[in-house]
Amino acid sequence: MSTPAEPSAVAGDETSPAATPSPSGSRVLVAWTGVLAALVLAADQLTKWWAESALTPNAEPIPLVGDLLGLRLIYNPGAALSIASGYTWILTIVVTVVVVFIVRAIGRLGSRGWAVALGLLLGGAVGNLIDRLAREPGFARGHVVDFIDYAGFFVGNVADIAVVAAAVLIALLSLRGIGLDGKRHTGDEADEASADEVASDAPGEPSGTPSPKPAGEQGDPA
C-alpha cells in the first residue's frame, strides 16, 4: 500500500518521460529548425539578388503601401539604422559569435516555439553574415543589401524581418517561463524548496538534534 507522499512525488517528478523530450523528438525539432533557417536564408538571398537586379542604388523609394512601405536599394555597412557604420568588422565578429551560440543551443531543443525562434534567428543572422563576408568592399567588411523602406525611417531586408520576429517570439517564450528544453521554469519550485528549508531549520524543530524532555518528564537514571 502506497503512502500519501508517493503520488505527489510521482506527479511532481520533472524527470518523468512526459516532462523530458525524447531523443527522437529532439532530433525532429533540430531538423525543423534547420529547415526553417534554410528557408529564411534562401528567401533573404533571393530577394537581395532580385533587389540588386531590379532597383537602382540610392534612388527614390518606389511606393508599395503609400508612404508607409516602399522599395529602395542601399548598401548598409553598419547594423540596424546604419548604427556603427565604421565598425563593420566588429559587427561581423559579433554576428559570427551569435551564429555559433545558436547552433550550439539547437542541440538542447525541447520546445516547438524555441525551434521556430532559433530557426528564424539563425536564418536571418546567417543571411546578413554572408553579405558581410562576401560582398564589397572586402572580407568581413562587406555591406549588407537593404531594400525594404519603412516610411523613410530605415531600410531593411528579409533577414532583418526574421530576426525581429525571432526576438519577439523569444520575449514571449521567456515571459511565459518556457525554457529551451520545453519545460516551464517558474520561481514556485524554488520558493517551495526554500520554505521547506526554513521550516526544517526553525527553532521549534531543530534539524538532527533531539529535543530535550520537559523538566517534569525527566526521570532519575535507573
PDB file of N, CA and C in Angstrom, residues 102-170:
ATOM      1  N   ILE A 102      23.846  30.022 -31.398  1.00  0.00           N
ATOM      2  CA  ILE A 102      22.561  29.449 -31.810  1.00  0.00           C
ATOM      3  C   ILE A 102      22.733  27.980 -32.186  1.00  0.00           C
ATOM      4  N   VAL A 103      23.764  27.683 -32.970  1.00  0.00           N
ATOM      5  CA  VAL A 103      23.992  26.302 -33.416  1.00  0.00           C
ATOM      6  C   VAL A 103      24.194  25.383 -32.208  1.00  0.00           C
ATOM      7  N   ARG A 104      24.922  25.844 -31.211  1.00  0.00           N
ATOM      8  CA  ARG A 104      25.145  25.028 -30.015  1.00  0.00           C
ATOM      9  C   ARG A 104      23.858  24.868 -29.206  1.00  0.00           C
ATOM     10  N   ALA A 105      23.032  25.905 -29.171  1.00  0.00           N
ATOM     11  CA  ALA A 105      21.797  25.849 -28.385  1.00  0.00           C
ATOM     12  C   ALA A 105      20.766  24.922 -29.021  1.00  0.00           C
ATOM     13  N   ILE A 106      20.799  24.781 -30.336  1.00  0.00           N
ATOM     14  CA  ILE A 106      19.810  23.955 -31.032  1.00  0.00           C
ATOM     15  C   ILE A 106      19.839  22.520 -30.532  1.00  0.00           C
ATOM     16  N   GLY A 107      21.004  22.025 -30.127  1.00  0.00           N
ATOM     17  CA  GLY A 107      21.115  20.645 -29.657  1.00  0.00           C
ATOM     18  C   GLY A 107      20.330  20.371 -28.387  1.00  0.00           C
ATOM     19  N   ARG A 108      19.927  21.414 -27.654  1.00  0.00           N
ATOM     20  CA  ARG A 108      19.187  21.228 -26.402  1.00  0.00           C
ATOM     21  C   ARG A 108      17.696  21.498 -26.572  1.00  0.00           C
ATOM     22  N   LEU A 109      17.235  21.585 -27.803  1.00  0.00           N
ATOM     23  CA  LEU A 109      15.844  21.957 -28.055  1.00  0.00           C
ATOM     24  C   LEU A 109      14.856  20.926 -27.517  1.00  0.00           C
ATOM     25  N   GLY A 110      13.801  21.434 -26.874  1.00  0.00           N
ATOM     26  CA  GLY A 110      12.699  20.578 -26.457  1.00  0.00           C
ATOM     27  C   GLY A 110      11.370  21.282 -26.610  1.00  0.00           C
ATOM     28  N   SER A 111      11.376  22.414 -27.331  1.00  0.00           N
ATOM     29  CA  SER A 111      10.185  23.249 -27.475  1.00  0.00           C
ATOM     30  C   SER A 111       9.999  23.642 -28.928  1.00  0.00           C
ATOM     31  N   ARG A 112       8.768  23.478 -29.431  1.00  0.00           N
ATOM     32  CA  ARG A 112       8.478  23.879 -30.813  1.00  0.00           C
ATOM     33  C   ARG A 112       8.607  25.391 -30.979  1.00  0.00           C
ATOM     34  N   GLY A 113       8.172  26.140 -29.947  1.00  0.00           N
ATOM     35  CA  GLY A 113       8.280  27.590 -30.022  1.00  0.00           C
ATOM     36  C   GLY A 113       9.718  28.044 -30.154  1.00  0.00           C
ATOM     37  N   TRP A 114      10.602  27.442 -29.347  1.00  0.00           N
ATOM     38  CA  TRP A 114      12.016  27.793 -29.437  1.00  0.00           C
ATOM     39  C   TRP A 114      12.624  27.320 -30.744  1.00  0.00           C
ATOM     40  N   ALA A 115      12.142  26.211 -31.281  1.00  0.00           N
ATOM     41  CA  ALA A 115      12.640  25.741 -32.578  1.00  0.00           C
ATOM     42  C   ALA A 115      12.340  26.769 -33.669  1.00  0.00           C
ATOM     43  N   VAL A 116      11.128  27.321 -33.645  1.00  0.00           N
ATOM     44  CA  VAL A 116      10.772  28.352 -34.627  1.00  0.00           C
ATOM     45  C   VAL A 116      11.622  29.604 -34.415  1.00  0.00           C
ATOM     46  N   ALA A 117      11.744  30.020 -33.157  1.00  0.00           N
ATOM     47  CA  ALA A 117      12.517  31.240 -32.860  1.00  0.00           C
ATOM     48  C   ALA A 117      13.968  31.104 -33.301  1.00  0.00           C
ATOM     49  N   LEU A 118      14.598  29.982 -32.972  1.00  0.00           N
ATOM     50  CA  LEU A 118      16.010  29.803 -33.323  1.00  0.00           C
ATOM     51  C   LEU A 118      16.185  29.596 -34.826  1.00  0.00           C
ATOM     52  N   GLY A 119      15.207  28.975 -35.477  1.00  0.00           N
ATOM     53  CA  GLY A 119      15.279  28.841 -36.929  1.00  0.00           C
ATOM     54  C   GLY A 119      15.235  30.186 -37.632  1.00  0.00           C
ATOM     55  N   LEU A 120      14.320  31.053 -37.184  1.00  0.00           N
ATOM     56  CA  LEU A 120      14.238  32.401 -37.753  1.00  0.00           C
ATOM     57  C   LEU A 120      15.514  33.192 -37.466  1.00  0.00           C
ATOM     58  N   LEU A 121      15.988  33.105 -36.217  1.00  0.00           N
ATOM     59  CA  LEU A 121      17.169  33.864 -35.822  1.00  0.00           C
ATOM     60  C   LEU A 121      18.414  33.392 -36.566  1.00  0.00           C
ATOM     61  N   LEU A 122      18.559  32.077 -36.699  1.00  0.00           N
ATOM     62  CA  LEU A 122      19.732  31.539 -37.391  1.00  0.00           C
ATOM     63  C   LEU A 122      19.719  31.910 -38.867  1.00  0.00           C
ATOM     64  N   GLY A 123      18.558  31.748 -39.517  1.00  0.00           N
ATOM     65  CA  GLY A 123      18.471  32.088 -40.939  1.00  0.00           C
ATOM     66  C   GLY A 123      18.742  33.561 -41.193  1.00  0.00           C
ATOM     67  N   GLY A 124      18.190  34.436 -40.353  1.00  0.00           N
ATOM     68  CA  GLY A 124      18.409  35.868 -40.524  1.00  0.00           C
ATOM     69  C   GLY A 124      19.845  36.272 -40.261  1.00  0.00           C
ATOM     70  N   ALA A 125      20.425  35.714 -39.195  1.00  0.00           N
ATOM     71  CA  ALA A 125      21.806  36.065 -38.853  1.00  0.00           C
ATOM     72  C   ALA A 125      22.777  35.610 -39.948  1.00  0.00           C
ATOM     73  N   VAL A 126      22.591  34.392 -40.449  1.00  0.00           N
ATOM     74  CA  VAL A 126      23.477  33.891 -41.498  1.00  0.00           C
ATOM     75  C   VAL A 126      23.290  34.672 -42.796  1.00  0.00           C
ATOM     76  N   GLY A 127      22.044  35.084 -43.082  1.00  0.00           N
ATOM     77  CA  GLY A 127      21.783  35.860 -44.294  1.00  0.00           C
ATOM     78  C   GLY A 127      22.585  37.147 -44.336  1.00  0.00           C
ATOM     79  N   ASN A 128      22.576  37.887 -43.247  1.00  0.00           N
ATOM     80  CA  ASN A 128      23.353  39.133 -43.206  1.00  0.00           C
ATOM     81  C   ASN A 128      24.853  38.877 -43.051  1.00  0.00           C
ATOM     82  N   LEU A 129      25.203  37.752 -42.391  1.00  0.00           N
ATOM     83  CA  LEU A 129      26.625  37.424 -42.243  1.00  0.00           C
ATOM     84  C   LEU A 129      27.258  37.125 -43.604  1.00  0.00           C
ATOM     85  N   ILE A 130      26.514  36.465 -44.479  1.00  0.00           N
ATOM     86  CA  ILE A 130      27.037  36.187 -45.827  1.00  0.00           C
ATOM     87  C   ILE A 130      27.372  37.489 -46.541  1.00  0.00           C
ATOM     88  N   ASP A 131      26.503  38.492 -46.407  1.00  0.00           N
ATOM     89  CA  ASP A 131      26.777  39.795 -47.031  1.00  0.00           C
ATOM     90  C   ASP A 131      28.078  40.386 -46.485  1.00  0.00           C
ATOM     91  N   ARG A 132      28.267  40.312 -45.174  1.00  0.00           N
ATOM     92  CA  ARG A 132      29.452  40.920 -44.567  1.00  0.00           C
ATOM     93  C   ARG A 132      30.728  40.172 -44.957  1.00  0.00           C
ATOM     94  N   LEU A 133      30.606  38.884 -45.208  1.00  0.00           N
ATOM     95  CA  LEU A 133      31.786  38.104 -45.553  1.00  0.00           C
ATOM     96  C   LEU A 133      32.110  38.147 -47.047  1.00  0.00           C
ATOM     97  N   ALA A 134      31.078  38.234 -47.897  1.00  0.00           N
ATOM     98  CA  ALA A 134      31.298  38.015 -49.327  1.00  0.00           C
ATOM     99  C   ALA A 134      31.154  39.258 -50.198  1.00  0.00           C
ATOM    100  N   ARG A 135      30.599  40.335 -49.695  1.00  0.00           N
ATOM    101  CA  ARG A 135      30.340  41.487 -50.553  1.00  0.00           C
ATOM    102  C   ARG A 135      31.428  42.549 -50.422  1.00  0.00           C
ATOM    103  N   GLU A 136      31.345  43.520 -51.308  1.00  0.00           N
ATOM    104  CA  GLU A 136      32.282  44.650 -51.288  1.00  0.00           C
ATOM    105  C   GLU A 136      32.074  45.481 -50.022  1.00  0.00           C
ATOM    106  N   PRO A 137      33.132  46.079 -49.485  1.00  0.00           N
ATOM    107  CA  PRO A 137      34.461  46.273 -50.086  1.00  0.00           C
ATOM    108  C   PRO A 137      35.478  45.183 -49.779  1.00  0.00           C
ATOM    109  N   GLY A 138      35.093  44.127 -49.008  1.00  0.00           N
ATOM    110  CA  GLY A 138      36.058  43.079 -48.745  1.00  0.00           C
ATOM    111  C   GLY A 138      35.584  42.136 -47.657  1.00  0.00           C
ATOM    112  N   PHE A 139      36.356  41.081 -47.450  1.00  0.00           N
ATOM    113  CA  PHE A 139      36.012  40.050 -46.478  1.00  0.00           C
ATOM    114  C   PHE A 139      35.858  40.648 -45.074  1.00  0.00           C
ATOM    115  N   ALA A 140      34.744  40.286 -44.431  1.00  0.00           N
ATOM    116  CA  ALA A 140      34.404  40.740 -43.077  1.00  0.00           C
ATOM    117  C   ALA A 140      34.068  42.223 -43.008  1.00  0.00           C
ATOM    118  N   ARG A 141      34.111  42.907 -44.148  1.00  0.00           N
ATOM    119  CA  ARG A 141      33.783  44.339 -44.187  1.00  0.00           C
ATOM    120  C   ARG A 141      32.694  44.626 -45.214  1.00  0.00           C
ATOM    121  N   GLY A 142      32.033  43.568 -45.671  1.00  0.00           N
ATOM    122  CA  GLY A 142      31.019  43.724 -46.707  1.00  0.00           C
ATOM    123  C   GLY A 142      29.798  44.496 -46.229  1.00  0.00           C
ATOM    124  N   HIS A 143      29.145  45.166 -47.165  1.00  0.00           N
ATOM    125  CA  HIS A 143      27.950  45.939 -46.854  1.00  0.00           C
ATOM    126  C   HIS A 143      26.702  45.093 -47.087  1.00  0.00           C
ATOM    127  N   VAL A 144      25.749  45.197 -46.179  1.00  0.00           N
ATOM    128  CA  VAL A 144      24.523  44.414 -46.253  1.00  0.00           C
ATOM    129  C   VAL A 144      23.549  45.056 -47.231  1.00  0.00           C
ATOM    130  N   VAL A 145      22.908  44.225 -48.059  1.00  0.00           N
ATOM    131  CA  VAL A 145      21.935  44.712 -49.031  1.00  0.00           C
ATOM    132  C   VAL A 145      20.593  44.934 -48.330  1.00  0.00           C
ATOM    133  N   ASP A 146      20.136  46.174 -48.283  1.00  0.00           N
ATOM    134  CA  ASP A 146      18.831  46.528 -47.721  1.00  0.00           C
ATOM    135  C   ASP A 146      17.972  47.131 -48.821  1.00  0.00           C
ATOM    136  N   PHE A 147      16.680  46.803 -48.819  1.00  0.00           N
ATOM    137  CA  PHE A 147      15.831  47.309 -49.912  1.00  0.00           C
ATOM    138  C   PHE A 147      14.379  47.537 -49.512  1.00  0.00           C
ATOM    139  N   ILE A 148      13.988  47.208 -48.274  1.00  0.00           N
ATOM    140  CA  ILE A 148      12.609  47.434 -47.832  1.00  0.00           C
ATOM    141  C   ILE A 148      12.584  48.718 -47.012  1.00  0.00           C
ATOM    142  N   ASP A 149      11.959  49.747 -47.565  1.00  0.00           N
ATOM    143  CA  ASP A 149      11.943  51.069 -46.946  1.00  0.00           C
ATOM    144  C   ASP A 149      10.693  51.217 -46.080  1.00  0.00           C
ATOM    145  N   TYR A 150      10.903  51.490 -44.795  1.00  0.00           N
ATOM    146  CA  TYR A 150       9.794  51.640 -43.852  1.00  0.00           C
ATOM    147  C   TYR A 150       9.550  53.117 -43.578  1.00  0.00           C
ATOM    148  N   ALA A 151       8.723  53.707 -44.422  1.00  0.00           N
ATOM    149  CA  ALA A 151       8.285  55.098 -44.248  1.00  0.00           C
ATOM    150  C   ALA A 151       9.459  56.065 -44.131  1.00  0.00           C
ATOM    151  N   GLY A 152      10.595  55.732 -44.716  1.00  0.00           N
ATOM    152  CA  GLY A 152      11.746  56.614 -44.662  1.00  0.00           C
ATOM    153  C   GLY A 152      12.520  56.590 -43.365  1.00  0.00           C
ATOM    154  N   PHE A 153      12.056  55.806 -42.375  1.00  0.00           N
ATOM    155  CA  PHE A 153      12.750  55.752 -41.092  1.00  0.00           C
ATOM    156  C   PHE A 153      13.995  54.870 -41.173  1.00  0.00           C
ATOM    157  N   PHE A 154      13.871  53.722 -41.810  1.00  0.00           N
ATOM    158  CA  PHE A 154      15.022  52.843 -42.001  1.00  0.00           C
ATOM    159  C   PHE A 154      14.708  51.895 -43.152  1.00  0.00           C
ATOM    160  N   VAL A 155      15.773  51.249 -43.638  1.00  0.00           N
ATOM    161  CA  VAL A 155      15.647  50.310 -44.751  1.00  0.00           C
ATOM    162  C   VAL A 155      16.200  48.968 -44.285  1.00  0.00           C
ATOM    163  N   GLY A 156      15.465  47.899 -44.556  1.00  0.00           N
ATOM    164  CA  GLY A 156      15.882  46.584 -44.097  1.00  0.00           C
ATOM    165  C   GLY A 156      15.775  45.536 -45.186  1.00  0.00           C
ATOM    166  N   ASN A 157      15.773  44.282 -44.768  1.00  0.00           N
ATOM    167  CA  ASN A 157      15.685  43.171 -45.704  1.00  0.00           C
ATOM    168  C   ASN A 157      14.936  42.014 -45.050  1.00  0.00           C
ATOM    169  N   VAL A 158      14.844  40.890 -45.745  1.00  0.00           N
ATOM    170  CA  VAL A 158      14.106  39.733 -45.226  1.00  0.00           C
ATOM    171  C   VAL A 158      14.787  39.169 -43.978  1.00  0.00           C
ATOM    172  N   ALA A 159      16.111  39.160 -43.955  1.00  0.00           N
ATOM    173  CA  ALA A 159      16.829  38.663 -42.781  1.00  0.00           C
ATOM    174  C   ALA A 159      16.477  39.480 -41.540  1.00  0.00           C
ATOM    175  N   ASP A 160      16.366  40.794 -41.702  1.00  0.00           N
ATOM    176  CA  ASP A 160      16.003  41.652 -40.563  1.00  0.00           C
ATOM    177  C   ASP A 160      14.610  41.309 -40.042  1.00  0.00           C
ATOM    178  N   ILE A 161      13.674  41.045 -40.961  1.00  0.00           N
ATOM    179  CA  ILE A 161      12.313  40.678 -40.551  1.00  0.00           C
ATOM    180  C   ILE A 161      12.339  39.405 -39.727  1.00  0.00           C
ATOM    181  N   ALA A 162      13.119  38.409 -40.175  1.00  0.00           N
ATOM    182  CA  ALA A 162      13.217  37.142 -39.447  1.00  0.00           C
ATOM    183  C   ALA A 162      13.818  37.344 -38.064  1.00  0.00           C
ATOM    184  N   VAL A 163      14.844  38.180 -37.960  1.00  0.00           N
ATOM    185  CA  VAL A 163      15.497  38.424 -36.673  1.00  0.00           C
ATOM    186  C   VAL A 163      14.544  39.118 -35.708  1.00  0.00           C
ATOM    187  N   VAL A 164      13.797  40.097 -36.187  1.00  0.00           N
ATOM    188  CA  VAL A 164      12.841  40.810 -35.327  1.00  0.00           C
ATOM    189  C   VAL A 164      11.730  39.858 -34.865  1.00  0.00           C
ATOM    190  N   ALA A 165      11.214  39.038 -35.786  1.00  0.00           N
ATOM    191  CA  ALA A 165      10.181  38.068 -35.419  1.00  0.00           C
ATOM    192  C   ALA A 165      10.706  37.095 -34.373  1.00  0.00           C
ATOM    193  N   ALA A 166      11.955  36.654 -34.529  1.00  0.00           N
ATOM    194  CA  ALA A 166      12.560  35.751 -33.547  1.00  0.00           C
ATOM    195  C   ALA A 166      12.689  36.427 -32.188  1.00  0.00           C
ATOM    196  N   ALA A 167      13.088  37.689 -32.178  1.00  0.00           N
ATOM    197  CA  ALA A 167      13.241  38.417 -30.913  1.00  0.00           C
ATOM    198  C   ALA A 167      11.904  38.532 -30.181  1.00  0.00           C
ATOM    199  N   VAL A 168      10.839  38.816 -30.924  1.00  0.00           N
ATOM    200  CA  VAL A 168       9.505  38.920 -30.314  1.00  0.00           C
ATOM    201  C   VAL A 168       9.080  37.573 -29.738  1.00  0.00           C
ATOM    202  N   LEU A 169       9.299  36.502 -30.499  1.00  0.00           N
ATOM    203  CA  LEU A 169       8.913  35.168 -30.047  1.00  0.00           C
ATOM    204  C   LEU A 169       9.724  34.740 -28.823  1.00  0.00           C
ATOM    205  N   ILE A 170      11.006  35.032 -28.809  1.00  0.00           N
ATOM    206  CA  ILE A 170      11.844  34.699 -27.657  1.00  0.00           C
ATOM    207  C   ILE A 170      11.372  35.458 -26.418  1.00  0.00           C
TER     208      ILE A 170
END
